[in-house]
Coordinates of C-alpha atoms in Angstrom, one line a residue:
M1 CA 0.0 0.0 0.0
A2 CA 1.4 3.4 -1.0
D3 CA 1.9 5.5 2.1
F4 CA 3.1 9.0 1.5
S5 CA 2.7 10.3 5.1
P6 CA 5.4 10.0 7.8
D7 CA 3.9 8.1 10.7
D8 CA 5.1 10.6 13.3
R9 CA 3.1 13.5 11.9
V10 CA -0.2 13.0 13.7
I11 CA -3.0 14.8 15.6
D12 CA -2.6 14.3 19.3
L13 CA -6.3 13.7 20.0
D14 CA -5.8 13.2 23.8
A15 CA -4.3 16.6 24.0
A16 CA -7.2 18.0 22.0
I17 CA -9.7 16.5 24.4
S18 CA -8.0 18.4 27.2
L19 CA -8.0 21.5 25.1
I20 CA -4.2 21.7 25.1
S21 CA -2.4 21.9 21.8
K22 CA 0.8 19.8 21.8
N23 CA 2.2 20.3 18.3
S24 CA 5.6 19.4 17.1
L25 CA 7.1 21.3 14.2
D26 CA 8.1 18.8 11.5
T27 CA 11.2 19.6 9.7
D28 CA 9.7 18.5 6.4
P29 CA 8.5 21.7 4.7
T30 CA 5.7 19.9 3.0
T31 CA 3.9 19.0 6.2
T32 CA 3.4 21.6 8.9
P33 CA 0.7 22.0 11.5
S34 CA -2.0 24.7 10.9
S35 CA -3.1 27.2 13.5
P36 CA -5.5 25.9 16.1
S37 CA -9.2 26.3 16.1
P38 CA -10.0 29.3 18.3
E39 CA -12.8 27.4 20.1
S40 CA -10.9 24.3 21.3
G41 CA -7.2 24.7 20.9
W42 CA -7.4 21.7 18.5
T43 CA -4.6 21.7 15.9
D44 CA -5.0 20.3 12.4
K45 CA -2.0 18.3 11.1
Q46 CA -3.6 16.6 8.1
S47 CA -1.9 18.8 5.6
N48 CA 0.2 16.4 3.5
L49 CA 1.5 18.2 0.4
L50 CA 2.6 15.7 -2.2
P51 CA 5.4 16.0 -4.7
H52 CA 4.3 16.2 -8.3
K53 CA 5.2 12.6 -9.1
K54 CA 3.1 11.3 -6.2
L55 CA 0.2 13.6 -7.2
L56 CA 0.3 12.0 -10.6
I57 CA -0.5 8.7 -8.8
V58 CA -2.9 9.9 -6.2
F59 CA -4.9 12.5 -8.0
P60 CA -6.4 10.3 -10.8
V61 CA -7.8 8.0 -8.0
I62 CA -9.4 11.0 -6.3
A63 CA -10.9 12.1 -9.6
I64 CA -12.3 8.6 -10.2
V65 CA -13.9 8.6 -6.8
Q66 CA -15.6 11.9 -7.5
F67 CA -16.7 10.7 -11.0
T68 CA -18.2 7.5 -9.4
S69 CA -20.3 9.5 -7.0
Y70 CA -21.8 11.7 -9.6
L71 CA -22.2 8.8 -12.0
D72 CA -24.3 7.1 -9.4
Q73 CA -26.6 10.0 -8.5
S74 CA -27.2 10.9 -12.1
T75 CA -27.7 7.3 -13.4
I76 CA -31.0 6.7 -11.6
S77 CA -32.7 9.8 -13.2
T78 CA -33.6 8.0 -16.4
A79 CA -34.8 4.9 -14.4
V80 CA -37.3 6.8 -12.2
P81 CA -40.3 6.5 -14.5
T82 CA -39.8 2.8 -14.9
I83 CA -39.3 2.3 -11.1
G84 CA -42.5 4.3 -10.4
A85 CA -44.5 2.2 -12.9
E86 CA -43.2 -1.2 -11.7
L87 CA -43.5 -0.5 -7.9
Q88 CA -46.7 1.5 -8.4
L89 CA -45.4 4.5 -6.6
G90 CA -47.6 7.1 -8.2
G91 CA -46.8 10.6 -7.1
N92 CA -44.5 9.3 -4.4
V93 CA -41.9 8.4 -7.1
S94 CA -40.3 11.8 -6.5
W95 CA -39.0 10.3 -3.2
V96 CA -36.5 8.2 -5.2
P97 CA -34.2 11.1 -5.9
T98 CA -35.4 13.2 -3.0
S99 CA -34.4 10.6 -0.4
F100 CA -30.9 10.6 -1.8
L101 CA -30.7 14.4 -1.8
I102 CA -32.0 14.9 1.7
A103 CA -29.6 12.2 3.1
S104 CA -26.6 13.6 1.3
T105 CA -27.4 17.1 2.6
C106 CA -27.9 15.9 6.2
T107 CA -24.2 14.9 6.5
Q108 CA -22.6 17.8 4.5
L109 CA -22.2 20.0 7.6
V110 CA -20.6 17.3 9.7
N111 CA -18.3 15.5 7.3
G112 CA -15.5 18.1 7.5
R113 CA -15.1 17.9 11.3
L114 CA -15.6 14.1 11.4
S115 CA -12.7 13.8 8.8
D116 CA -10.6 16.0 11.1
I117 CA -11.1 13.6 13.9
F118 CA -11.2 10.2 12.3
G119 CA -9.1 10.9 9.2
R120 CA -9.9 11.6 5.6
K121 CA -9.1 8.2 4.1
E122 CA -11.0 6.2 6.7
L123 CA -14.1 8.4 6.3
L124 CA -13.9 8.2 2.5
L125 CA -13.6 4.4 2.4
C126 CA -16.7 4.2 4.7
A127 CA -18.6 6.6 2.4
L128 CA -17.8 4.5 -0.6
G129 CA -18.9 1.4 1.3
L130 CA -22.2 3.1 2.2
L131 CA -22.7 4.0 -1.5
A132 CA -22.1 0.4 -2.6
L133 CA -24.3 -1.2 0.1
G134 CA -27.1 1.3 -0.6
N135 CA -27.1 0.4 -4.3
L136 CA -26.9 -3.3 -3.6
F137 CA -29.9 -3.4 -1.3
A138 CA -31.9 -0.8 -3.3
G139 CA -31.8 -3.1 -6.3
F140 CA -33.7 -5.8 -4.3
A141 CA -36.4 -3.4 -3.1
Q142 CA -40.0 -4.7 -3.6
N143 CA -41.7 -1.5 -2.4
G144 CA -41.2 2.2 -2.2
A145 CA -40.3 2.5 1.5
T146 CA -37.5 0.0 1.1
L147 CA -36.2 1.7 -2.0
Y148 CA -36.3 5.1 -0.4
A149 CA -34.5 3.9 2.7
F150 CA -31.6 2.4 0.8
R151 CA -31.4 5.3 -1.6
A152 CA -31.0 7.4 1.5
L153 CA -28.2 5.1 2.6
S154 CA -26.5 5.7 -0.8
G155 CA -27.1 9.4 -0.3
L156 CA -25.2 9.4 3.0
G157 CA -22.2 8.0 1.2
G158 CA -22.5 10.2 -1.9
G159 CA -22.8 13.4 0.1
A160 CA -19.7 12.5 2.2
I161 CA -17.7 11.5 -0.9
N162 CA -18.4 14.9 -2.6
A163 CA -17.1 16.8 0.4
L164 CA -14.2 14.6 1.3
V165 CA -12.7 14.6 -2.3
M166 CA -12.4 18.4 -2.1
I167 CA -11.0 18.3 1.4
I168 CA -8.3 15.7 0.4
I169 CA -7.3 17.9 -2.5
S170 CA -6.9 20.8 0.0
D171 CA -4.6 18.5 2.1
I172 CA -2.3 17.4 -0.7
T173 CA -2.0 20.5 -2.8
T174 CA -1.0 24.1 -2.2
L175 CA -3.5 26.9 -2.7
Q176 CA -1.5 27.9 -5.8
Q177 CA -2.0 24.4 -7.3
R178 CA -5.6 24.0 -6.1
G179 CA -7.2 25.9 -8.9
K180 CA -5.8 23.5 -11.5
Y181 CA -6.6 20.4 -9.7
N182 CA -10.1 21.6 -8.7
G183 CA -10.7 22.2 -12.4
Y184 CA -9.9 18.6 -13.2
I185 CA -12.3 17.5 -10.5
G186 CA -15.0 19.7 -12.1
A187 CA -14.4 17.8 -15.3
A188 CA -14.8 14.5 -13.5
V189 CA -18.1 15.8 -12.1
A190 CA -19.3 16.9 -15.6
F191 CA -18.3 13.5 -17.1
G192 CA -20.2 11.6 -14.4
N193 CA -23.3 13.8 -14.9
A194 CA -23.1 13.5 -18.7
I195 CA -22.9 9.7 -19.0
G196 CA -24.9 8.7 -15.9
P197 CA -28.3 9.2 -17.5
W198 CA -27.2 7.4 -20.6
M199 CA -25.9 4.4 -18.6
G200 CA -29.1 4.4 -16.6
G201 CA -31.3 4.5 -19.7
A202 CA -29.3 1.7 -21.4
F203 CA -29.4 -0.7 -18.4
T204 CA -33.1 0.1 -17.7
S205 CA -34.1 -0.6 -21.3
R206 CA -32.0 -3.7 -21.7
F207 CA -32.0 -5.4 -18.3
G208 CA -34.5 -3.5 -16.1
W209 CA -34.2 -0.7 -13.6
R210 CA -32.6 -2.9 -10.9
W211 CA -29.5 -3.3 -13.0
A212 CA -29.4 0.5 -13.5
I213 CA -28.6 0.5 -9.8
W214 CA -26.6 -2.7 -9.5
Y215 CA -24.1 -2.1 -12.3
N216 CA -22.3 0.5 -10.3
V217 CA -21.6 -1.8 -7.3
P218 CA -18.7 -3.8 -8.8
W219 CA -17.2 -0.6 -10.1
I220 CA -17.5 1.0 -6.6
A221 CA -15.7 -2.1 -5.2
I222 CA -12.8 -1.5 -7.6
V223 CA -12.7 2.2 -6.6
I224 CA -12.6 1.2 -2.9
A225 CA -9.6 -1.0 -3.5
L226 CA -7.8 1.8 -5.5
A227 CA -8.5 4.3 -2.8
F228 CA -7.3 1.9 0.0
L229 CA -4.0 1.2 -1.9
V230 CA -3.2 4.6 -3.2
L231 CA -4.5 7.4 -1.0
P232 CA -2.2 8.8 1.6
K233 CA -2.5 7.4 5.2
S234 CA -4.5 9.7 7.5
Q235 CA -2.4 11.5 10.0
T236 CA -4.5 10.9 13.1
T237 CA -3.8 8.9 16.3
G238 CA -5.6 7.9 19.4
N239 CA -8.0 5.1 20.2
V240 CA -11.6 5.0 19.1
G241 CA -12.9 6.2 22.4
S242 CA -10.8 9.4 22.4
K243 CA -11.9 10.2 18.9
L244 CA -15.6 9.6 19.7
H245 CA -15.2 11.9 22.7
L246 CA -14.1 14.8 20.4
V247 CA -17.3 14.6 18.3
D248 CA -19.8 17.4 18.9
W249 CA -22.7 14.9 19.1
L250 CA -25.3 17.4 20.1
G251 CA -24.3 19.6 17.2
V252 CA -24.4 16.7 14.8
A253 CA -27.9 15.6 16.0
V254 CA -29.4 19.0 15.9
S255 CA -27.9 19.8 12.4
V256 CA -29.3 16.6 11.0
A257 CA -32.8 17.3 12.5
M258 CA -32.6 20.8 11.2
V259 CA -31.9 19.7 7.6
L260 CA -34.7 17.1 7.7
M261 CA -37.2 19.7 9.0
L262 CA -36.2 22.1 6.3
L263 CA -35.7 19.9 3.2
I264 CA -38.7 17.6 3.6
P265 CA -41.3 20.3 3.4
L266 CA -39.3 22.3 0.8
S267 CA -39.2 19.2 -1.4
Q268 CA -42.9 18.2 -0.9
G269 CA -44.6 21.5 -0.3
G270 CA -46.9 22.4 -3.2
A271 CA -46.7 18.9 -4.6
A272 CA -47.6 16.1 -2.1
L273 CA -48.8 18.6 0.4
P274 CA -50.2 22.1 0.1
W275 CA -48.0 25.0 1.4
D276 CA -50.6 26.0 3.9
S277 CA -50.7 22.4 5.4
P278 CA -50.1 22.4 9.1
L279 CA -47.5 19.7 8.7
V280 CA -45.5 21.8 6.1
I281 CA -45.7 25.0 8.2
G282 CA -44.9 23.1 11.4
M283 CA -41.8 21.4 9.9
L284 CA -40.5 24.7 8.4
V285 CA -40.9 26.6 11.7
T286 CA -39.2 23.7 13.6
G287 CA -36.4 23.8 11.1
V288 CA -35.8 27.5 11.6
L289 CA -35.9 27.1 15.4
L290 CA -33.4 24.2 15.2
M291 CA -31.1 26.4 13.1
G292 CA -31.1 28.9 16.0
V293 CA -30.4 26.1 18.5
F294 CA -27.6 24.7 16.3
L295 CA -25.9 28.1 16.1
L296 CA -26.2 28.5 19.9
I297 CA -24.6 25.1 20.5
E298 CA -21.7 25.8 18.1
W299 CA -21.2 29.2 19.8
K300 CA -21.5 28.4 23.5
F301 CA -21.2 24.7 24.1
A302 CA -19.2 22.7 21.5
K303 CA -15.6 22.1 22.3
L304 CA -14.8 21.3 18.7
P305 CA -17.7 22.7 16.7
V306 CA -19.1 21.2 13.5
V307 CA -19.3 24.7 12.1
P308 CA -16.9 27.1 13.9
L309 CA -18.8 30.4 13.9
H310 CA -15.5 32.4 13.4
L311 CA -15.8 31.3 9.7
F312 CA -18.4 34.1 9.4
T313 CA -16.2 36.7 10.9
I314 CA -12.9 36.2 9.0
S315 CA -13.7 38.5 6.2
R316 CA -16.6 40.1 4.3
S317 CA -15.3 38.5 1.1
A318 CA -15.7 35.0 2.6
N319 CA -19.3 35.8 3.5
I320 CA -20.0 37.1 0.0
I321 CA -18.6 33.9 -1.5
L322 CA -20.8 31.8 0.7
L323 CA -23.9 33.9 -0.3
Q324 CA -22.9 33.4 -3.9
S325 CA -22.7 29.6 -3.4
A326 CA -26.4 29.7 -2.4
L327 CA -27.2 31.7 -5.5
F328 CA -25.2 29.3 -7.7
G329 CA -27.2 26.4 -6.3
F330 CA -30.5 28.2 -6.8
V331 CA -29.8 28.7 -10.5
F332 CA -27.8 25.6 -11.4
W333 CA -30.1 23.0 -9.9
G334 CA -33.1 24.9 -11.2
N335 CA -31.7 24.8 -14.8
L336 CA -30.9 21.1 -14.5
Y337 CA -34.6 20.5 -13.8
Y338 CA -36.5 23.2 -15.7
I339 CA -34.6 23.2 -19.0
P340 CA -35.5 19.6 -19.7
F341 CA -39.0 20.3 -18.3
Y342 CA -39.3 23.1 -20.8
M343 CA -38.1 21.0 -23.7
Q344 CA -40.5 18.1 -22.9
N345 CA -43.6 20.0 -21.8
V346 CA -43.4 23.0 -24.2
L347 CA -41.4 21.9 -27.1
G348 CA -42.6 18.3 -27.1
Y349 CA -39.2 16.6 -27.1
T350 CA -38.8 13.1 -25.8
P351 CA -36.8 12.5 -22.6
V352 CA -33.9 11.1 -24.7
I353 CA -33.7 14.2 -26.9
S354 CA -34.1 16.6 -24.1
G355 CA -31.4 14.7 -22.2
A356 CA -29.1 15.0 -25.2
L357 CA -29.7 18.7 -25.6
I358 CA -28.7 19.5 -22.0
I359 CA -25.4 17.6 -22.3
P360 CA -23.6 20.7 -23.7
L361 CA -24.5 22.6 -20.5
V362 CA -23.1 19.7 -18.4
S363 CA -20.0 18.9 -20.5
C364 CA -18.9 22.5 -21.0
Q365 CA -19.0 22.8 -17.2
G366 CA -16.0 20.5 -17.2
I367 CA -14.2 22.4 -19.9
G368 CA -14.8 25.7 -18.2
S369 CA -13.6 24.2 -14.9
I370 CA -10.3 23.1 -16.4
I371 CA -9.6 26.4 -18.2
A372 CA -10.5 28.4 -15.1
G373 CA -8.4 26.3 -12.8
R374 CA -5.3 26.5 -15.0
L375 CA -5.7 30.3 -15.4
I376 CA -6.0 30.7 -11.6
S377 CA -2.9 28.6 -11.0
S378 CA -0.8 30.3 -13.6
S379 CA -1.9 33.9 -12.8
G380 CA -2.2 33.6 -9.0
R381 CA -5.4 35.5 -9.1
Y382 CA -9.0 34.2 -8.9
N383 CA -11.2 37.3 -9.2
P384 CA -10.7 38.0 -13.0
V385 CA -11.5 34.3 -13.8
I386 CA -14.6 34.1 -11.5
R387 CA -16.0 37.4 -12.7
T388 CA -15.5 36.5 -16.4
A389 CA -17.2 33.1 -15.7
Q390 CA -20.1 34.7 -14.0
L391 CA -20.5 37.2 -16.8
L392 CA -20.7 34.3 -19.3
W393 CA -23.3 32.6 -17.0
L394 CA -25.3 35.8 -16.8
I395 CA -25.3 36.3 -20.6
G396 CA -26.4 32.7 -21.1
A397 CA -29.1 33.2 -18.4
C398 CA -30.3 36.4 -20.1
L399 CA -30.4 34.8 -23.5
Q400 CA -32.5 31.9 -22.0
I401 CA -35.3 34.4 -21.4
T402 CA -35.8 34.6 -25.2
Y403 CA -36.9 31.0 -25.3
T404 CA -40.4 30.6 -26.9
R405 CA -42.7 27.7 -27.8
H406 CA -40.8 27.3 -31.0
T407 CA -37.1 27.7 -30.0
P408 CA -34.9 25.5 -32.2
G409 CA -32.6 22.9 -30.7
W410 CA -29.4 24.6 -31.9
Q411 CA -30.2 27.7 -29.9
I412 CA -30.7 25.7 -26.7
I413 CA -27.3 24.0 -27.4
T414 CA -25.6 27.3 -28.0
F415 CA -26.9 29.0 -24.9
G416 CA -26.2 25.8 -22.9
L417 CA -22.5 25.9 -24.1
L418 CA -22.3 29.5 -22.8
Q419 CA -23.8 28.7 -19.4
G420 CA -21.8 25.6 -19.0
L421 CA -18.5 27.5 -19.5
G422 CA -19.7 30.0 -16.9
V423 CA -20.8 27.3 -14.4
G424 CA -17.5 25.5 -14.7
G425 CA -15.5 28.7 -14.3
A426 CA -17.5 29.8 -11.2
F427 CA -18.2 26.6 -9.2
Q428 CA -14.7 25.2 -8.4
P429 CA -12.8 28.5 -8.5
S430 CA -15.1 30.0 -5.9
L431 CA -13.9 27.3 -3.5
V432 CA -10.3 28.4 -4.1
A433 CA -11.4 32.0 -3.4
L434 CA -13.2 30.9 -0.2
L435 CA -10.1 28.9 1.1
A436 CA -7.9 31.9 0.3
H437 CA -10.1 33.9 2.7
S438 CA -10.1 31.2 5.4
N439 CA -7.6 29.8 7.8
K440 CA -5.9 26.7 6.6
A441 CA -7.0 24.8 9.7
D442 CA -10.6 25.4 8.7
R443 CA -10.3 24.1 5.2
A444 CA -12.4 20.9 5.9
V445 CA -15.3 22.7 7.6
A446 CA -15.2 25.6 5.1
N447 CA -15.5 23.1 2.3
C448 CA -18.5 21.4 3.8
L449 CA -20.2 24.6 4.8
R450 CA -19.9 25.9 1.2
N451 CA -21.3 22.6 -0.2
F452 CA -24.2 22.7 2.3
I453 CA -25.1 26.2 1.5
R454 CA -25.0 25.5 -2.2
T455 CA -27.2 22.4 -1.8
L456 CA -29.7 24.3 0.4
G457 CA -29.8 27.1 -2.2
G458 CA -30.6 24.4 -4.8
A459 CA -33.4 23.0 -2.7
V460 CA -34.9 26.5 -2.2
G461 CA -34.4 27.3 -5.9
L462 CA -36.4 24.2 -7.0
T463 CA -39.1 24.9 -4.5
V464 CA -39.5 28.6 -5.5
S465 CA -39.4 27.7 -9.2
G466 CA -42.0 25.1 -8.8
T467 CA -44.2 27.4 -6.8
M468 CA -43.9 30.2 -9.5
L469 CA -44.7 27.7 -12.2
N470 CA -47.7 26.2 -10.5
N471 CA -49.1 29.5 -9.4
G472 CA -48.8 30.8 -13.0
L473 CA -50.5 27.7 -14.3
R474 CA -53.4 28.0 -11.9
A475 CA -53.9 31.7 -12.6
R476 CA -53.8 31.2 -16.4
L477 CA -55.9 28.1 -16.5
A478 CA -58.6 29.0 -14.0
G479 CA -62.0 29.0 -15.7
M480 CA -60.5 27.3 -18.8
L481 CA -60.1 23.8 -17.3
P482 CA -61.7 21.8 -14.5
D483 CA -59.9 22.0 -11.2
A484 CA -59.1 18.3 -11.3
T485 CA -57.3 18.7 -14.7
I486 CA -55.3 21.7 -13.3
A487 CA -54.3 19.7 -10.3
L488 CA -53.1 16.9 -12.6
L489 CA -51.1 19.4 -14.7
T490 CA -49.4 20.9 -11.6
A491 CA -48.4 17.5 -10.2
S492 CA -44.7 16.9 -10.3
T493 CA -44.9 13.7 -12.2
S494 CA -47.3 14.8 -15.0
E495 CA -46.6 16.0 -18.5
V496 CA -48.9 17.6 -21.0
S497 CA -49.0 14.4 -23.0
D498 CA -50.4 12.6 -20.0
V499 CA -53.6 14.7 -19.9
H500 CA -56.5 14.4 -22.4
L501 CA -57.0 17.9 -23.8
S502 CA -58.8 19.4 -26.8
P503 CA -56.6 21.2 -29.4
V504 CA -57.8 24.6 -28.0
E505 CA -57.2 23.6 -24.4
R506 CA -53.8 22.2 -25.3
E507 CA -52.7 25.5 -26.9
G508 CA -53.9 27.3 -23.7
V509 CA -51.9 24.9 -21.5
L510 CA -48.7 25.3 -23.6
D511 CA -49.0 29.1 -23.4
A512 CA -49.5 28.9 -19.6
Y513 CA -46.4 26.6 -19.3
M514 CA -44.4 29.0 -21.5
N515 CA -45.4 31.9 -19.3
G516 CA -44.4 30.1 -16.2
I517 CA -41.0 29.0 -17.7
H518 CA -40.4 32.6 -18.8
I519 CA -40.9 33.8 -15.2
I520 CA -38.5 31.2 -13.9
F521 CA -35.8 32.0 -16.4
T522 CA -36.2 35.7 -15.8
T523 CA -35.7 35.0 -12.1
Y524 CA -32.5 33.0 -12.8
A525 CA -31.1 35.9 -14.9
F526 CA -31.9 38.4 -12.1
I527 CA -30.2 36.1 -9.5
M528 CA -27.1 35.8 -11.7
A529 CA -27.0 39.6 -12.1
V530 CA -27.0 40.0 -8.3
S531 CA -24.2 37.4 -8.0
F532 CA -22.1 39.1 -10.7
L533 CA -22.4 42.4 -8.9
L534 CA -21.5 40.8 -5.6
A535 CA -18.3 39.4 -7.3
W536 CA -17.0 42.9 -7.5
L537 CA -17.1 43.2 -3.7
V538 CA -14.8 40.2 -3.2
V539 CA -11.2 41.2 -2.5
D540 CA -8.6 39.1 -4.3
D541 CA -6.0 38.2 -1.7
G542 CA -4.0 36.0 -4.1
L543 CA -3.1 32.4 -3.3
A544 CA -0.8 32.7 -0.3
E545 CA -1.6 30.5 2.6
R546 CA -3.5 32.7 5.0
D547 CA -2.1 31.4 8.3
A548 CA 1.3 30.0 7.3
P549 CA 3.5 32.4 9.4
E550 CA 1.4 31.8 12.6
R551 CA 1.5 28.1 12.4
V552 CA 5.3 27.9 12.1
K553 CA 5.8 30.2 15.0
M554 CA 3.3 28.4 17.1
G555 CA 4.9 25.1 16.4
R556 CA 8.3 26.3 17.7
M557 CA 6.7 27.8 20.8
D558 CA 4.9 24.5 21.6
V559 CA 8.2 22.5 21.2
A560 CA 9.9 24.9 23.5

């Protein structure tokens, strides 16, 4: 097994428990302890910068891990209709992807700190194992409840993988290198998102939906073996009991409950349940209250917080970048759903054709990510790259407003190319910018906080978009169609072709859909305009490690 980490460079967990930092300054310049967390005195020592030759071995495995995660979560999208029909799930079929999303989001806040305590490699291997087990058992599901449960298990693994990959890259590369390598990871994400639906469709058509889930299990097993053999050894020590004692269990429990109380009503409100339902309102209120409780725990009681609140006080630029992450999620996830929705319900394209037409948006995300990453690494500046990318995204979003009931496919492809380049140039580089404005010791929790905020922004974006569309449909179609027909059209699983309509009614429905889509796309353009303006308030501090001088000085003092 390849081990690129000296065994004596470890986190002294027992000292962390007693809130006393006992660092030793390693003479190896590639591995030095970072400054301690202000709340606990805990000191991170998982930084393990690798020489270029070792990066050439380790990094491809990390990229394969990330590709595998996104391949898995995108594969099932084309199998959902078949799953719903065979298991007779009806409107509950939306829980197939929703259970995965909610579970993956539940752990996003806590993965960073857990990896600080238990080690990146160990947690990543566990996450891959959860992904494989979830897929294996989900394929045997005979009813919806079982399927949802095991897709949630896969979601726990998938969410952890996505966070840990970026954290490990932060461990093994310098901030100057990170733009380039994050760009390559963006390409792996795009590749997984691009071929996943095709793989799912092919296996579903040829062998059935169960094999669309199972086919990935042997591949994940291979990836687990590669990760075990190649990834650097985690630099943590201490027995299991001492590690468990470090975990902010109360913060973990409250954060998971908070996410559940927020995402379940956001994903089901207006679809399975009306927005004025006591259950929806009660869960949302509970979620907001739990958010306050969580912040209080992290502020006053946690020795090693899941989310250190000083992350929000480091700089104005860091807060702006986190806000932009929410805006990115709002628009990006909205586009991934409502562009195909527009093509199928308004233009009348089949799912296969609409899936093919959105590939430029996804694939160009990888190209944009690679170009942006290399530009940042070579120039040492991230603001020009991120601002240019957001401008491209904004232009594409504005052009999207011009879509009509008769927009040709080439126009959708062209605008998708433009937006894809913008997305790729903004997503991963914004993480580089955030880490440049954060203390190095906080890189794991900063990564996870950014991912959580972006996912939450996506959930809110899908909810707001669906509400705007359904409200527009009801307003336009009231008096034209029976209430039962309108309810069917506003159901999340229905398409225009599923409803029996006269030619005149069909024209009215298509006009109503187009009006709703136009409102949604206009909202996305406005949000990207806000994000672009915010980008000019971010200060470019370059790519120097923020807390490098302090950590070297502190190490010597501790030795003395």
